[in-house]
Tab-separated table of C-alpha atoms in Angstrom:
chain	number	residue	atom	x	y	z
A	1	MET	CA	111.493	112.960	105.769
A	2	LYS	CA	111.535	110.617	102.932
A	3	ARG	CA	111.076	106.895	102.443
A	4	LYS	CA	113.566	106.552	99.642
A	5	LEU	CA	114.506	103.108	98.425
A	6	PHE	CA	114.827	103.390	94.675
A	7	VAL	CA	112.614	100.484	93.505
A	8	PRO	CA	109.884	101.599	91.044
A	9	MET	CA	106.323	100.357	91.496
A	10	PHE	CA	104.004	101.169	88.468
A	11	LEU	CA	100.265	101.554	89.699
A	12	THR	CA	97.601	101.717	87.219
A	13	THR	CA	94.513	101.437	89.398
A	14	VAL	CA	93.765	102.198	92.973
A	15	PHE	CA	93.653	98.805	94.656
A	16	LEU	CA	92.865	99.786	98.177
A	17	ALA	CA	89.340	100.654	98.069
A	18	SER	CA	88.331	97.152	99.623
A	19	CYS	CA	90.650	97.372	102.646
A	20	GLY	CA	89.313	97.880	105.992
A	21	GLY	CA	89.571	100.966	108.299
A	22	ALA	CA	91.975	101.224	111.146
A	23	THR	CA	93.606	98.050	112.158
A	24	PRO	CA	94.278	97.189	115.889
A	25	ALA	CA	97.762	96.974	116.772
A	26	SER	CA	99.529	93.905	117.845
A	27	GLU	CA	99.673	92.874	121.305
A	28	SER	CA	101.531	96.007	123.185
A	29	LYS	CA	104.887	95.424	124.898
A	30	GLU	CA	106.549	97.769	127.564
A	31	PRO	CA	109.668	99.441	125.910
A	32	VAL	CA	112.666	97.442	126.223
A	33	THR	CA	115.814	99.197	127.277
A	34	GLU	CA	119.222	98.052	128.749
A	35	GLU	CA	119.607	98.420	132.389
A	36	LYS	CA	121.138	101.725	133.378
A	37	GLU	CA	123.523	102.873	136.170
A	38	THR	CA	121.802	103.901	139.448
A	39	SER	CA	124.786	105.954	140.782
A	40	THR	CA	125.305	109.537	140.309
A	41	GLU	CA	128.247	108.657	138.177
A	42	GLN	CA	128.082	109.671	134.526
A	43	VAL	CA	126.346	106.778	132.220
A	44	PRO	CA	128.704	104.747	130.299
A	45	ASP	CA	129.075	105.382	126.625
A	46	ARG	CA	127.317	102.729	124.830
A	47	TRP	CA	128.712	103.379	121.495
A	48	THR	CA	132.004	101.731	120.495
A	49	ALA	CA	134.319	102.872	117.769
A	50	THR	CA	133.958	100.800	114.567
A	51	LYS	CA	137.325	99.311	113.603
A	52	THR	CA	139.270	100.412	110.450
A	53	GLY	CA	138.528	98.475	107.400
A	54	ILE	CA	135.168	97.239	108.310
A	55	VAL	CA	132.694	97.451	105.168
A	56	VAL	CA	129.131	98.476	105.681
A	57	SER	CA	126.946	96.341	103.221
A	58	HIS	CA	123.514	97.735	103.687
A	59	ILE	CA	122.324	101.400	104.516
A	60	HIS	CA	118.462	101.368	105.247
A	61	GLY	CA	118.042	105.035	106.435
A	62	ALA	CA	119.924	108.086	107.699
A	63	GLY	CA	119.560	111.496	109.505
A	64	PHE	CA	120.638	113.759	112.033
A	65	TRP	CA	120.463	113.007	115.982
A	66	PRO	CA	119.477	115.997	118.049
A	67	ASP	CA	123.096	116.678	118.911
A	68	GLY	CA	123.750	116.913	115.313
A	69	ARG	CA	125.683	113.780	114.813
A	70	PRO	CA	125.033	111.987	111.480
A	71	VAL	CA	123.528	108.600	111.923
A	72	ILE	CA	122.810	105.586	109.409
A	73	ALA	CA	120.994	102.479	109.921
A	74	THR	CA	122.677	99.402	108.912
A	75	HIS	CA	122.095	95.540	108.474
A	76	THR	CA	123.674	95.164	112.069
A	77	GLY	CA	122.190	98.232	113.826
A	78	LEU	CA	123.014	101.964	114.258
A	79	MET	CA	126.197	103.796	113.283
A	80	GLU	CA	126.900	107.466	114.145
A	81	PHE	CA	129.677	109.670	113.101
A	82	ARG	CA	132.073	111.622	115.643
A	83	GLU	CA	134.815	113.903	114.984
A	84	ASP	CA	137.270	111.002	115.360
A	85	GLY	CA	135.261	108.480	113.110
A	86	TRP	CA	132.179	106.082	113.310
A	87	TYR	CA	130.848	104.604	116.185
A	88	GLU	CA	128.114	101.787	116.652
A	89	LEU	CA	125.483	101.068	119.356
A	90	SER	CA	126.342	97.878	121.214
A	91	SER	CA	122.761	96.998	121.945
A	92	ASN	CA	119.740	96.456	119.768
A	93	ARG	CA	121.930	95.647	116.769
A	94	HIS	CA	118.653	94.769	114.523
A	95	ASP	CA	118.487	95.045	110.736
A	96	TYR	CA	116.435	98.206	110.605
A	97	MET	CA	114.448	99.036	107.528
A	98	GLY	CA	112.538	102.118	106.736
A	99	PHE	CA	114.471	103.933	109.277
A	100	GLU	CA	113.212	107.473	109.706
A	101	LEU	CA	114.191	110.114	112.417
A	102	VAL	CA	111.739	112.436	114.034
A	103	LYS	CA	112.174	115.240	116.662
A	104	ASP	CA	113.021	113.048	119.525
A	105	GLY	CA	113.595	109.667	118.397
A	106	PHE	CA	113.024	107.458	115.300
A	107	TYR	CA	110.567	104.892	113.522
A	108	ALA	CA	111.837	101.575	111.741
A	109	SER	CA	110.763	98.368	110.775
A	110	GLY	CA	113.033	95.165	109.879
A	111	HIS	CA	114.317	92.283	111.286
A	112	PRO	CA	115.346	91.405	115.125
A	113	ALA	CA	118.975	90.571	115.941
A	114	GLN	CA	119.501	86.785	116.764
A	115	ASP	CA	119.533	87.346	120.564
A	116	SER	CA	116.407	89.672	120.573
A	117	PRO	CA	113.241	89.106	122.407
A	118	TYR	CA	111.264	90.477	119.405
A	119	LYS	CA	109.333	88.428	116.856
A	120	ASN	CA	110.381	88.489	113.149
A	121	PRO	CA	109.713	90.935	111.658
A	122	LEU	CA	109.675	93.965	113.944
A	123	GLY	CA	106.525	95.418	112.792
A	124	VAL	CA	106.511	99.209	113.664
A	125	VAL	CA	109.325	100.199	116.162
A	126	ARG	CA	109.465	103.704	117.922
A	127	GLY	CA	112.942	104.354	119.105
A	128	THR	CA	114.337	106.974	121.801
A	129	ASP	CA	117.672	107.299	123.741
A	130	LYS	CA	119.598	106.996	120.246
A	131	GLY	CA	118.430	103.559	119.925
A	132	GLU	CA	118.777	102.203	123.331
A	133	THR	CA	115.012	102.208	124.066
A	134	LEU	CA	112.569	100.463	121.726
A	135	ASP	CA	108.817	100.438	121.853
A	136	ILE	CA	106.836	97.974	119.424
A	137	ARG	CA	103.917	99.966	118.318
A	138	SER	CA	102.165	97.228	116.136
A	139	LEU	CA	102.385	94.613	113.634
A	140	GLU	CA	105.348	92.614	115.441
A	141	GLY	CA	105.727	89.359	113.854
A	142	GLU	CA	103.786	90.267	110.772
A	143	ALA	CA	104.991	93.502	108.822
A	144	ASP	CA	108.416	94.547	107.565
A	145	PHE	CA	108.008	97.951	106.075
A	146	HIS	CA	110.752	98.725	103.612
A	147	TYR	CA	108.931	101.896	102.461
A	148	MET	CA	108.177	104.125	105.515
A	149	SER	CA	108.283	107.667	105.970
A	150	ALA	CA	107.571	109.585	109.032
A	151	GLY	CA	106.981	113.307	109.778
A	152	PHE	CA	109.798	114.961	111.605
A	153	GLU	CA	107.526	117.056	113.968
A	154	SER	CA	103.988	115.349	113.132
A	155	GLU	CA	105.089	111.825	113.363
A	156	SER	CA	102.614	110.773	110.702
A	157	LEU	CA	103.553	107.457	109.289
A	158	TYR	CA	103.046	106.676	105.548
A	159	VAL	CA	103.988	103.236	104.249
A	160	TYR	CA	103.971	100.779	101.443
A	161	LEU	CA	103.070	97.108	102.617
A	162	GLU	CA	104.623	94.688	100.255
A	163	THR	CA	103.378	91.450	101.814
A	164	ALA	CA	99.784	91.022	103.399
A	165	THR	CA	99.448	90.713	107.003
A	166	SER	CA	96.538	88.863	109.026
A	167	GLU	CA	94.428	91.879	108.458
A	168	LEU	CA	96.081	94.323	105.921
A	169	GLU	CA	96.343	93.585	102.122
A	170	PRO	CA	99.504	94.869	100.217
A	171	GLY	CA	99.137	98.670	99.356
A	172	PHE	CA	99.605	102.157	100.881
A	173	TYR	CA	98.802	102.948	104.500
A	174	ARG	CA	98.864	105.820	106.784
A	175	SER	CA	98.945	105.981	110.549
A	176	LEU	CA	98.282	109.438	112.357
A	177	ASP	CA	98.738	107.665	115.844
A	178	GLY	CA	102.445	106.990	115.737
A	179	GLY	CA	102.129	103.690	114.147
A	180	THR	CA	99.447	102.235	116.407
A	181	SER	CA	97.049	101.698	113.700
A	182	PHE	CA	96.822	102.138	109.888
A	183	GLU	CA	94.235	102.988	107.378
A	184	PRO	CA	94.328	102.623	103.529
A	185	MET	CA	95.388	105.610	101.361
A	186	GLU	CA	92.917	105.772	98.295
A	187	MET	CA	95.866	107.157	96.011
A	188	ASP	CA	93.578	108.689	93.428
A	189	GLY	CA	95.464	110.722	90.879
A	190	ILE	CA	98.467	108.326	90.473
A	191	GLU	CA	97.091	106.077	88.026
A	192	GLY	CA	99.735	105.213	85.549
A	193	ARG	CA	102.498	106.796	87.042
A	194	GLY	CA	105.755	105.050	88.266
A	195	ILE	CA	106.475	105.529	92.132
A	196	ALA	CA	109.806	105.033	93.500
A	197	GLY	CA	109.074	106.465	96.983
A	198	ILE	CA	107.029	108.277	99.603
A	199	THR	CA	107.874	111.103	101.610
A	200	ALA	CA	105.814	112.674	104.659
A	201	ASP	CA	105.706	116.438	105.117
A	202	ALA	CA	107.591	117.487	108.065
A	203	SER	CA	105.156	119.141	110.056
A	204	GLU	CA	101.645	118.948	108.222
A	205	PRO	CA	100.148	115.525	109.390
A	206	LYS	CA	97.957	114.926	106.110
A	207	ARG	CA	100.529	116.219	103.629
A	208	VAL	CA	102.241	113.516	101.865
A	209	PHE	CA	104.419	113.445	98.623
A	210	VAL	CA	105.213	110.379	95.997
A	211	TYR	CA	108.005	110.484	93.702
A	212	GLY	CA	109.582	108.729	90.795
A	213	PRO	CA	110.128	108.751	86.967
A	214	ASP	CA	107.226	110.919	86.343
A	215	GLY	CA	108.178	113.468	89.141
A	216	ILE	CA	106.523	114.571	92.125
A	217	LEU	CA	102.816	114.467	93.282
A	218	VAL	CA	101.569	115.922	96.683
A	219	SER	CA	98.375	115.050	98.706
A	220	ASP	CA	96.845	117.172	101.331
A	221	ASP	CA	94.374	114.821	102.667
A	222	GLY	CA	96.555	111.941	103.820
A	223	GLY	CA	97.084	110.370	100.616
A	224	ASP	CA	93.444	109.870	99.245
A	225	THR	CA	94.021	112.379	96.249
A	226	PHE	CA	97.168	113.475	94.610
A	227	GLU	CA	98.057	116.294	92.356
A	228	ALA	CA	101.140	117.379	90.505
A	229	PHE	CA	103.807	119.274	92.539
A	230	ASN	CA	105.978	120.490	89.819
A	231	ASN	CA	107.007	119.482	86.336
A	232	GLN	CA	110.502	118.002	87.276
A	233	GLY	CA	110.663	114.253	86.360
A	234	ASN	CA	112.768	111.218	87.183
A	235	ILE	CA	113.096	111.880	90.915
A	236	VAL	CA	115.358	109.289	92.574
A	237	THR	CA	115.056	110.343	96.298
A	238	MET	CA	113.690	113.570	98.173
A	239	ALA	CA	113.476	114.782	101.953
A	240	ALA	CA	111.257	117.117	103.717
A	241	ALA	CA	112.147	119.889	106.370
A	242	LYS	CA	109.671	122.212	107.815
A	243	GLY	CA	108.630	124.485	105.065
A	244	GLN	CA	111.129	122.985	102.497
A	245	LEU	CA	111.480	120.011	100.210
A	246	ALA	CA	114.837	118.821	98.812
A	247	TYR	CA	114.988	116.422	95.668
A	248	ILE	CA	117.342	114.571	93.579
A	249	ALA	CA	116.614	114.476	89.875
A	250	LYS	CA	118.368	112.414	87.261
A	251	THR	CA	119.025	114.161	84.030
A	252	GLY	CA	120.920	111.742	81.499
A	253	THR	CA	123.920	110.342	83.569
A	254	SER	CA	123.985	113.147	86.073
A	255	PHE	CA	121.988	114.219	89.222
A	256	ASP	CA	120.859	117.488	90.457
A	257	LEU	CA	119.910	118.365	94.128
A	258	VAL	CA	117.113	120.978	94.075
A	259	VAL	CA	115.745	122.832	97.345
A	260	SER	CA	112.164	124.089	97.039
A	261	ASP	CA	110.810	126.703	99.511
A	262	LEU	CA	107.376	125.820	100.010
A	263	THR	CA	106.524	129.444	101.507
A	264	ASP	CA	107.836	131.621	98.805
A	265	GLU	CA	107.908	128.791	95.849
A	266	THR	CA	111.354	129.393	95.077
A	267	GLU	CA	113.906	126.743	94.033
A	268	THR	CA	117.862	126.717	94.461
A	269	THR	CA	120.163	124.111	93.341
A	270	VAL	CA	123.006	122.554	95.292
A	271	GLU	CA	125.894	121.046	93.562
A	272	LEU	CA	126.352	117.319	94.399
A	273	PRO	CA	129.762	115.569	95.095
A	274	SER	CA	131.019	113.589	92.149
A	275	LEU	CA	129.089	110.508	91.722
A	276	ASN	CA	129.496	107.622	88.974
A	277	ALA	CA	127.393	104.978	87.915
A	278	ASP	CA	127.734	102.917	90.887
A	279	SER	CA	126.586	105.495	93.412
A	280	VAL	CA	123.045	106.361	92.782
A	281	PRO	CA	121.646	108.606	95.387
A	282	ILE	CA	119.087	106.568	97.723
A	283	GLU	CA	118.875	108.539	100.896
A	284	LEU	CA	118.491	112.032	101.473
A	285	VAL	CA	118.080	113.979	104.651
A	286	SER	CA	117.619	117.688	105.297
A	287	GLN	CA	117.763	119.487	108.319
A	288	ASN	CA	118.696	123.093	109.583
A	289	GLY	CA	120.554	123.757	106.182
A	290	ARG	CA	122.671	120.387	106.359
A	291	PHE	CA	122.293	117.470	103.992
A	292	LEU	CA	123.192	113.856	104.794
A	293	LEU	CA	123.408	111.672	101.393
A	294	ALA	CA	123.905	108.117	100.988
A	295	THR	CA	124.412	106.256	97.823
A	296	SER	CA	123.746	102.994	96.446
A	297	ASP	CA	127.381	101.735	96.780
A	298	ASN	CA	127.035	102.657	100.693
A	299	SER	CA	128.767	106.053	100.467
A	300	VAL	CA	127.919	108.793	102.864
A	301	TYR	CA	128.428	112.384	102.399
A	302	VAL	CA	127.378	115.397	104.714
A	303	PHE	CA	126.899	118.916	103.243
A	304	GLU	CA	127.476	121.970	105.680
A	305	ASP	CA	129.280	125.218	105.404
A	306	GLU	CA	128.676	125.283	101.655
A	307	GLU	CA	130.721	122.082	101.021
A	308	TRP	CA	130.472	118.211	101.023
A	309	THR	CA	132.583	115.834	103.180
A	310	GLN	CA	132.743	112.184	102.425
A	311	LEU	CA	132.077	110.455	105.845
A	312	LEU	CA	131.976	106.476	104.235
A	313	GLN	CA	133.631	105.756	100.799
A	314	ALA	CA	131.965	102.528	99.321
A	315	GLY	CA	130.997	101.443	102.734
A	316	LYS	CA	134.411	101.341	103.960
A	317	VAL	CA	135.308	102.731	107.495
A	318	LYS	CA	138.733	104.440	107.475
């Protein structure tokens, strides 16, 4: 899956060559979870229905839980969509950034809630139990990764660090051990190209894509060297599923969703919902033939059974 925040960064030189190797993780902590019922009765649902009229002001990631429900990461925690509307997790209401789902959980960064025991920023967080249980992997109190992508099956992490930590300079890094340690990506082949985001391959640990106004580049060595993936330009967001890429390209004032099969190298186009100048695609998730799309005005759409359904209109809960 993709880290997909539409903020261009123009790189003309590789500036990570002087960075050190693997970085020790921050002091480890035991995973934190809410106390659970010990009786044989069914565990209470810790999700509460979101009130009608509530407006979601920030969406920092999206995906599908293993049960198929759409989920978004917001300024005040996680929200999932059910048949009767939106629900929000009553615990761990952190301002998640770089939120990326993996097979049995998620990775994220960001800022802790006011009543949280965690330091600000969160560093790298591994979540399970739909966000009820969190494990700080590294860099707590040091790093806030806005640009993070995690392989859905491999759990390789690819990040862009904007602000230096005690041991890492700003730049692109990879982690092949679930966010415990990081090493710099050399990024050869991207000189002079604009980069809007980074996307880890779903299953190949060392395959990673970067995209932006100059199209898509791919690396098979963990981000040390890149080459052109295709000739399509002006990519605003993309997503990776096993054996597949999906990306949205801007042509003039319109957007096109293209699905690329990595096995037979064929491409198909999926018609997008009607979008305007205020609803630029910023988050795209592809899973089992379904798509989840979030736009810059905090609208959310799901594509299944060959049609789009709007789940959130300009952030407003109906």
